[in-house]
mmCIF file of C-alpha atoms in Angstrom:
data_model
loop_
_atom_site.group_PDB
_atom_site.id
_atom_site.type_symbol
_atom_site.label_atom_id
_atom_site.label_comp_id
_atom_site.label_asym_id
_atom_site.label_seq_id
_atom_site.Cartn_x
_atom_site.Cartn_y
_atom_site.Cartn_z
ATOM 1 C CA UNK A 25 0.000 0.000 0.000
ATOM 2 C CA UNK A 26 2.821 2.394 0.904
ATOM 3 C CA UNK A 27 4.562 1.706 -2.409
ATOM 4 C CA UNK A 28 1.359 2.486 -4.313
ATOM 5 C CA UNK A 29 0.917 5.729 -2.379
ATOM 6 C CA UNK A 30 4.480 6.823 -3.148
ATOM 7 C CA UNK A 31 3.986 5.997 -6.840
ATOM 8 C CA UNK A 32 0.757 8.015 -6.916
ATOM 9 C CA UNK A 33 2.424 11.039 -5.290
ATOM 10 C CA UNK A 34 5.348 10.884 -7.759
ATOM 11 C CA UNK A 35 2.931 10.692 -10.687
ATOM 12 C CA UNK A 36 0.982 13.708 -9.414
ATOM 13 C CA UNK A 37 4.194 15.695 -8.974
ATOM 14 C CA UNK A 38 5.273 14.845 -12.511
ATOM 15 C CA UNK A 39 1.943 16.050 -13.907
ATOM 16 C CA UNK A 40 2.089 19.211 -11.842
ATOM 17 C CA UNK A 41 5.642 20.003 -12.960
ATOM 18 C CA UNK A 42 5.133 19.246 -16.648
ATOM 19 C CA UNK A 43 5.334 22.229 -18.986
ATOM 20 C CA UNK A 44 2.123 23.113 -20.795
ATOM 21 C CA UNK A 45 2.376 23.346 -24.574
ATOM 22 C CA UNK A 46 2.633 26.995 -25.646
ATOM 23 C CA UNK A 47 -0.461 28.483 -27.236
ATOM 24 C CA UNK A 48 0.234 28.860 -30.963
ATOM 25 C CA UNK A 49 0.523 32.335 -32.391
ATOM 26 C CA UNK A 50 -1.638 32.986 -35.439
ATOM 27 C CA UNK A 51 -1.121 34.682 -38.772
ATOM 28 C CA UNK A 52 -4.393 35.590 -40.480
ATOM 29 C CA UNK A 53 -5.036 35.580 -44.221
ATOM 30 C CA UNK A 54 -7.990 37.811 -45.095
ATOM 31 C CA UNK A 55 -8.930 37.382 -48.741
ATOM 32 C CA UNK A 56 -11.875 36.406 -50.956
ATOM 33 C CA UNK A 57 -12.520 32.653 -50.931
ATOM 34 C CA UNK A 58 -16.032 32.835 -52.344
ATOM 35 C CA UNK A 59 -17.670 34.721 -55.188
ATOM 36 C CA UNK A 60 -16.175 36.625 -58.100
ATOM 37 C CA UNK A 61 -12.653 36.966 -56.697
ATOM 38 C CA UNK A 62 -12.198 33.570 -55.038
ATOM 39 C CA UNK A 63 -9.217 32.815 -57.295
ATOM 40 C CA UNK A 64 -7.362 35.633 -55.513
ATOM 41 C CA UNK A 65 -7.766 33.964 -52.140
ATOM 42 C CA UNK A 66 -6.957 30.412 -53.177
ATOM 43 C CA UNK A 67 -3.958 31.498 -55.238
ATOM 44 C CA UNK A 68 -2.502 33.013 -52.074
ATOM 45 C CA UNK A 69 -3.718 30.334 -49.658
ATOM 46 C CA UNK A 70 -1.617 27.493 -51.050
ATOM 47 C CA UNK A 71 1.420 29.763 -51.383
ATOM 48 C CA UNK A 72 1.120 30.930 -47.767
ATOM 49 C CA UNK A 73 0.668 27.366 -46.516
ATOM 50 C CA UNK A 74 3.752 26.307 -48.443
ATOM 51 C CA UNK A 75 5.775 29.226 -47.069
ATOM 52 C CA UNK A 76 4.899 28.500 -43.449
ATOM 53 C CA UNK A 77 5.611 24.815 -43.980
ATOM 54 C CA UNK A 78 9.038 25.643 -45.420
ATOM 55 C CA UNK A 79 9.755 28.144 -42.644
ATOM 56 C CA UNK A 80 8.778 25.612 -39.959
ATOM 57 C CA UNK A 81 8.051 28.281 -37.371
ATOM 58 C CA UNK A 82 6.581 26.632 -34.284
ATOM 59 C CA UNK A 83 4.114 27.216 -32.866
ATOM 60 C CA UNK A 84 2.456 29.326 -35.602
ATOM 61 C CA UNK A 85 -0.953 28.610 -37.112
ATOM 62 C CA UNK A 86 -2.479 29.978 -40.301
ATOM 63 C CA UNK A 87 -5.993 31.369 -39.988
ATOM 64 C CA UNK A 88 -7.603 31.847 -43.445
ATOM 65 C CA UNK A 89 -10.697 34.068 -43.367
ATOM 66 C CA UNK A 90 -13.039 34.831 -46.267
ATOM 67 C CA UNK A 91 -13.542 38.585 -46.599
ATOM 68 C CA UNK A 92 -17.245 38.168 -47.352
ATOM 69 C CA UNK A 93 -17.076 39.942 -50.682
ATOM 70 C CA UNK A 94 -17.844 43.460 -49.464
ATOM 71 C CA UNK A 95 -15.962 46.167 -47.613
ATOM 72 C CA UNK A 96 -18.514 46.010 -44.803
ATOM 73 C CA UNK A 97 -18.069 42.270 -44.285
ATOM 74 C CA UNK A 98 -14.278 42.491 -44.593
ATOM 75 C CA UNK A 99 -14.277 45.247 -41.977
ATOM 76 C CA UNK A 100 -16.325 43.089 -39.612
ATOM 77 C CA UNK A 101 -13.911 40.205 -39.995
ATOM 78 C CA UNK A 102 -10.871 42.417 -39.451
ATOM 79 C CA UNK A 103 -12.464 43.783 -36.291
ATOM 80 C CA UNK A 104 -13.161 40.232 -35.075
ATOM 81 C CA UNK A 105 -9.551 39.229 -35.697
ATOM 82 C CA UNK A 106 -8.415 42.148 -33.599
ATOM 83 C CA UNK A 107 -10.206 40.594 -30.617
ATOM 84 C CA UNK A 108 -8.202 37.357 -30.970
ATOM 85 C CA UNK A 109 -5.045 37.913 -28.883
ATOM 86 C CA UNK A 110 -3.229 35.072 -30.652
ATOM 87 C CA UNK A 111 -3.390 36.840 -34.042
ATOM 88 C CA UNK A 112 -0.022 38.568 -34.353
ATOM 89 C CA UNK A 113 -0.244 39.749 -37.983
ATOM 90 C CA UNK A 114 -2.470 39.592 -41.050
ATOM 91 C CA UNK A 115 -1.831 39.079 -44.748
ATOM 92 C CA UNK A 116 -4.427 40.683 -47.006
ATOM 93 C CA UNK A 117 -5.234 40.890 -50.689
ATOM 94 C CA UNK A 118 -8.272 41.572 -52.840
ATOM 95 C CA UNK A 119 -10.386 44.700 -53.166
ATOM 96 C CA UNK A 120 -12.478 44.335 -50.000
ATOM 97 C CA UNK A 121 -9.683 43.190 -47.680
ATOM 98 C CA UNK A 122 -7.419 46.089 -48.686
ATOM 99 C CA UNK A 123 -9.975 48.897 -48.492
ATOM 100 C CA UNK A 124 -9.110 51.770 -46.102
ATOM 101 C CA UNK A 125 -11.989 50.852 -43.817
ATOM 102 C CA UNK A 126 -10.767 47.265 -43.523
ATOM 103 C CA UNK A 127 -7.160 48.212 -42.850
ATOM 104 C CA UNK A 128 -8.311 50.615 -40.148
ATOM 105 C CA UNK A 129 -10.464 47.915 -38.518
ATOM 106 C CA UNK A 130 -7.398 45.751 -37.869
ATOM 107 C CA UNK A 131 -6.522 48.275 -35.130
ATOM 108 C CA UNK A 132 -3.069 47.322 -33.782
ATOM 109 C CA UNK A 133 -2.588 44.154 -35.878
ATOM 110 C CA UNK A 134 0.337 44.542 -38.316
ATOM 111 C CA UNK A 135 -0.943 44.099 -41.874
ATOM 112 C CA UNK A 136 1.031 43.085 -44.966
ATOM 113 C CA UNK A 137 -0.744 43.869 -48.248
ATOM 114 C CA UNK A 138 0.202 41.436 -51.017
ATOM 115 C CA UNK A 139 0.371 43.308 -54.313
ATOM 116 C CA UNK A 140 -1.007 46.627 -55.453
ATOM 117 C CA UNK A 141 -4.696 47.016 -54.663
ATOM 118 C CA UNK A 142 -4.604 50.786 -54.348
ATOM 119 C CA UNK A 143 -4.044 50.560 -50.588
ATOM 120 C CA UNK A 144 -2.221 53.260 -48.644
ATOM 121 C CA UNK A 145 0.008 52.770 -45.571
ATOM 122 C CA UNK A 146 -2.204 55.028 -43.466
ATOM 123 C CA UNK A 147 -0.736 53.615 -40.258
ATOM 124 C CA UNK A 148 2.785 52.555 -39.315
ATOM 125 C CA UNK A 149 1.605 48.958 -38.918
ATOM 126 C CA UNK A 150 0.570 48.665 -42.606
ATOM 127 C CA UNK A 151 3.170 47.324 -45.055
ATOM 128 C CA UNK A 152 2.487 47.188 -48.794
ATOM 129 C CA UNK A 153 4.360 44.897 -51.163
ATOM 130 C CA UNK A 154 4.432 47.119 -54.229
ATOM 131 C CA UNK A 155 6.275 50.035 -55.745
ATOM 132 C CA UNK A 156 4.117 53.152 -55.193
ATOM 133 C CA UNK A 157 5.418 54.666 -58.449
ATOM 134 C CA UNK A 158 3.668 51.883 -60.337
ATOM 135 C CA UNK A 159 0.260 53.529 -59.883
ATOM 136 C CA UNK A 160 1.269 56.630 -61.826
ATOM 137 C CA UNK A 161 1.733 54.437 -64.898
ATOM 138 C CA UNK A 162 -1.660 52.705 -64.733
ATOM 139 C CA UNK A 163 -4.460 53.835 -67.019
ATOM 140 C CA UNK A 164 -6.823 51.387 -65.292
ATOM 141 C CA UNK A 165 -6.852 52.206 -61.544
ATOM 142 C CA UNK A 166 -5.860 49.392 -59.212
ATOM 143 C CA UNK A 167 -9.274 49.317 -57.525
ATOM 144 C CA UNK A 168 -11.211 48.815 -60.768
ATOM 145 C CA UNK A 169 -13.532 45.785 -60.763
ATOM 146 C CA UNK A 170 -12.388 43.029 -63.093
ATOM 147 C CA UNK A 171 -15.741 43.073 -64.891
ATOM 148 C CA UNK A 172 -15.309 46.780 -65.646
ATOM 149 C CA UNK A 173 -11.694 46.391 -66.717
ATOM 150 C CA UNK A 174 -12.690 43.644 -69.140
ATOM 151 C CA UNK A 175 -14.992 46.066 -70.977
ATOM 152 C CA UNK A 176 -12.430 48.818 -71.489
ATOM 153 C CA UNK A 177 -11.072 49.687 -74.895
ATOM 154 C CA UNK A 178 -7.418 48.854 -75.514
ATOM 155 C CA UNK A 179 -4.690 49.917 -75.392
ATOM 156 C CA UNK A 180 -4.504 50.258 -71.633
ATOM 157 C CA UNK A 181 -2.236 49.455 -68.717
ATOM 158 C CA UNK A 182 -3.622 47.773 -65.634
ATOM 159 C CA UNK A 183 -2.444 46.125 -62.444
ATOM 160 C CA UNK A 184 -2.950 42.711 -60.892
ATOM 161 C CA UNK A 185 -6.727 42.830 -61.375
ATOM 162 C CA UNK A 186 -6.084 42.534 -65.127
ATOM 163 C CA UNK A 187 -3.873 39.492 -64.519
ATOM 164 C CA UNK A 188 -6.641 37.344 -63.024
ATOM 165 C CA UNK A 189 -7.495 34.151 -64.908
ATOM 166 C CA UNK A 190 -11.072 35.264 -65.335
ATOM 167 C CA UNK A 191 -10.063 38.495 -67.089
ATOM 168 C CA UNK A 192 -9.207 36.659 -70.308
ATOM 169 C CA UNK A 193 -12.555 34.828 -70.134
ATOM 170 C CA UNK A 194 -14.512 38.021 -69.481
ATOM 171 C CA UNK A 195 -12.792 39.936 -72.261
ATOM 172 C CA UNK A 196 -14.959 39.904 -75.378
ATOM 173 C CA UNK A 197 -12.276 41.453 -77.565
ATOM 174 C CA UNK A 198 -8.549 40.992 -78.188
ATOM 175 C CA UNK A 199 -6.037 40.775 -75.357
ATOM 176 C CA UNK A 200 -3.379 42.477 -77.438
ATOM 177 C CA UNK A 201 -2.311 46.017 -76.536
ATOM 178 C CA UNK A 202 -3.007 45.308 -72.854
ATOM 179 C CA UNK A 203 -0.088 45.758 -70.476
ATOM 180 C CA UNK A 204 0.062 44.677 -66.835
ATOM 181 C CA UNK A 205 2.406 46.272 -64.316
ATOM 182 C CA UNK A 206 3.285 44.585 -61.039
ATOM 183 C CA UNK A 207 6.090 44.280 -58.529
ATOM 184 C CA UNK A 208 5.287 40.563 -58.397
ATOM 185 C CA UNK A 209 7.336 38.035 -60.316
ATOM 186 C CA UNK A 210 5.619 35.295 -62.297
ATOM 187 C CA UNK A 211 6.186 31.910 -60.631
ATOM 188 C CA UNK A 212 9.076 30.018 -62.215
ATOM 189 C CA UNK A 213 9.087 26.301 -62.985
ATOM 190 C CA UNK A 214 10.668 25.310 -59.656
ATOM 191 C CA UNK A 215 8.152 27.255 -57.571
ATOM 192 C CA UNK A 216 5.247 25.998 -59.694
ATOM 193 C CA UNK A 217 6.304 22.389 -59.142
ATOM 194 C CA UNK A 218 6.666 22.909 -55.408
ATOM 195 C CA UNK A 219 3.310 24.725 -55.284
ATOM 196 C CA UNK A 220 1.516 21.911 -57.084
ATOM 197 C CA UNK A 221 3.223 19.246 -54.970
ATOM 198 C CA UNK A 222 2.145 20.934 -51.738
ATOM 199 C CA UNK A 223 -1.524 20.036 -52.131
ATOM 200 C CA UNK A 224 -3.653 17.907 -54.457
ATOM 201 C CA UNK A 225 -6.123 20.757 -54.888
ATOM 202 C CA UNK A 226 -3.596 23.530 -55.506
ATOM 203 C CA UNK A 227 -4.566 25.545 -58.617
ATOM 204 C CA UNK A 228 -2.166 26.871 -61.240
ATOM 205 C CA UNK A 229 -0.239 29.600 -59.407
ATOM 206 C CA UNK A 230 -1.133 33.100 -60.538
ATOM 207 C CA UNK A 231 0.881 36.299 -60.698
ATOM 208 C CA UNK A 232 0.722 36.953 -56.942
ATOM 209 C CA UNK A 233 1.457 33.407 -55.744
ATOM 210 C CA UNK A 234 5.227 33.802 -55.366
ATOM 211 C CA UNK A 235 4.786 37.202 -53.727
ATOM 212 C CA UNK A 236 2.288 35.678 -51.275
ATOM 213 C CA UNK A 237 4.943 33.078 -50.441
ATOM 214 C CA UNK A 238 7.514 35.789 -49.691
ATOM 215 C CA UNK A 239 4.941 37.780 -47.710
ATOM 216 C CA UNK A 240 4.233 34.799 -45.481
ATOM 217 C CA UNK A 241 7.906 33.981 -44.952
ATOM 218 C CA UNK A 242 8.896 37.519 -43.990
ATOM 219 C CA UNK A 243 5.856 37.985 -41.753
ATOM 220 C CA UNK A 244 6.459 34.626 -40.108
ATOM 221 C CA UNK A 245 10.039 35.628 -39.354
ATOM 222 C CA UNK A 246 8.830 38.870 -37.804
ATOM 223 C CA UNK A 247 6.329 37.020 -35.602
ATOM 224 C CA UNK A 248 8.941 34.466 -34.534
ATOM 225 C CA UNK A 249 11.183 37.230 -33.196
ATOM 226 C CA UNK A 250 8.377 39.094 -31.397
ATOM 227 C CA UNK A 251 6.414 38.764 -28.185
ATOM 228 C CA UNK A 252 3.403 40.816 -29.257
ATOM 229 C CA UNK A 253 1.846 42.740 -32.146
ATOM 230 C CA UNK A 254 3.846 45.878 -31.460
ATOM 231 C CA UNK A 255 7.094 43.921 -31.588
ATOM 232 C CA UNK A 256 5.972 42.254 -34.828
ATOM 233 C CA UNK A 257 5.300 45.647 -36.409
ATOM 234 C CA UNK A 258 8.707 46.919 -35.307
ATOM 235 C CA UNK A 259 10.363 43.797 -36.729
ATOM 236 C CA UNK A 260 8.646 44.316 -40.082
ATOM 237 C CA UNK A 261 9.759 47.944 -40.106
ATOM 238 C CA UNK A 262 13.434 47.122 -39.667
ATOM 239 C CA UNK A 263 13.919 43.639 -41.121
ATOM 240 C CA UNK A 264 15.773 42.812 -44.323
ATOM 241 C CA UNK A 265 14.324 39.689 -45.904
ATOM 242 C CA UNK A 266 15.805 37.831 -48.877
ATOM 243 C CA UNK A 267 13.485 35.533 -50.778
ATOM 244 C CA UNK A 268 12.120 34.666 -54.201
ATOM 245 C CA UNK A 269 11.871 38.354 -55.089
ATOM 246 C CA UNK A 270 15.330 39.217 -53.816
ATOM 247 C CA UNK A 271 15.661 41.722 -50.990
ATOM 248 C CA UNK A 272 12.480 43.007 -49.371
ATOM 249 C CA UNK A 273 12.544 45.742 -46.770
ATOM 250 C CA UNK A 274 10.102 48.530 -46.086
ATOM 251 C CA UNK A 275 10.405 52.282 -46.261
ATOM 252 C CA UNK A 276 7.460 54.529 -45.404
ATOM 253 C CA UNK A 277 5.180 51.504 -45.542
ATOM 254 C CA UNK A 278 6.148 50.405 -49.062
ATOM 255 C CA UNK A 279 8.578 47.834 -50.422
ATOM 256 C CA UNK A 280 11.800 49.797 -50.776
ATOM 257 C CA UNK A 281 13.221 49.840 -54.330
ATOM 258 C CA UNK A 282 10.567 47.372 -55.457
ATOM 259 C CA UNK A 283 10.842 46.369 -59.119
ATOM 260 C CA UNK A 284 8.156 47.110 -61.670
ATOM 261 C CA UNK A 285 7.647 44.249 -64.102
ATOM 262 C CA UNK A 286 5.532 44.491 -67.225
ATOM 263 C CA UNK A 287 3.531 41.610 -68.702
ATOM 264 C CA UNK A 288 1.521 40.987 -71.838
ATOM 265 C CA UNK A 289 -0.958 38.327 -72.883
ATOM 266 C CA UNK A 290 0.098 35.732 -75.440
ATOM 267 C CA UNK A 291 -2.298 34.462 -78.096
ATOM 268 C CA UNK A 292 -3.261 31.542 -75.845
ATOM 269 C CA UNK A 293 -4.304 33.910 -73.028
ATOM 270 C CA UNK A 294 -1.298 33.257 -70.774
ATOM 271 C CA UNK A 295 0.834 35.987 -69.236
ATOM 272 C CA UNK A 296 4.399 36.532 -70.312
ATOM 273 C CA UNK A 297 6.993 39.101 -69.186
ATOM 274 C CA UNK A 298 7.694 41.815 -71.731
ATOM 275 C CA UNK A 299 10.913 42.784 -69.990
ATOM 276 C CA UNK A 300 12.448 41.432 -66.815
ATOM 277 C CA UNK A 301 12.378 44.810 -65.062
ATOM 278 C CA UNK A 302 11.353 48.065 -66.717
ATOM 279 C CA UNK A 303 12.056 50.302 -63.757
ATOM 280 C CA UNK A 304 13.856 50.151 -60.431
ATOM 281 C CA UNK A 305 13.240 52.442 -57.486
#
């Protein structure tokens, strides 16, 4: 009986002294996963999953959230994320998720905008992965709906909205004389293979897939070195990340010295680079 009692006491002490598993930090992905722009969300989702898998940052969970398709619904979701103390940063893309109202609703959550959606770094915790000079060269504003852009007379120059798969399907006339400007690099063969191998349901990676990968890696590194949202924002402000797109660091909320690539549609409706880089800085 005494031996059993001693064994029970030892077992209880071991349980009491064991270290509880740390609560995972979270990185949110707010993007459209339903409706007209669902390709935007899924294109990024598989890239972000792949990036966090490659980074192997533990414990860090991905929290994908559909933006609801409107600015009002995206704002509600951003506000809800702000009430989750485990969410240390958010990745956003798409028209609703990058609207000023949505970015404001994130409150103190650091936000990384993937691509040029016409967003502004209105707070020090907002970081935009684009070259701000790109917008001066667009004849189709970045926040134009894809259905409207598809009806415009060429020639014109648009941003990532014109690079969506559905644009070529919506376009009732020729794709020639349409230029697309972006700081994003088209996925190469190696990334495409890795992207497809990561998940049976992974789609063909679009223009922003590789940039979404880099966004997740750099944000994950910032979270790993931080204890809270404020520390994560400071890390993003000062860090120098090297990835698929070369060096990424931020200045005044934008990607410093981000490239501007230009793309054109081929006869088969696929995107091809016109030049590697048409402008730097």
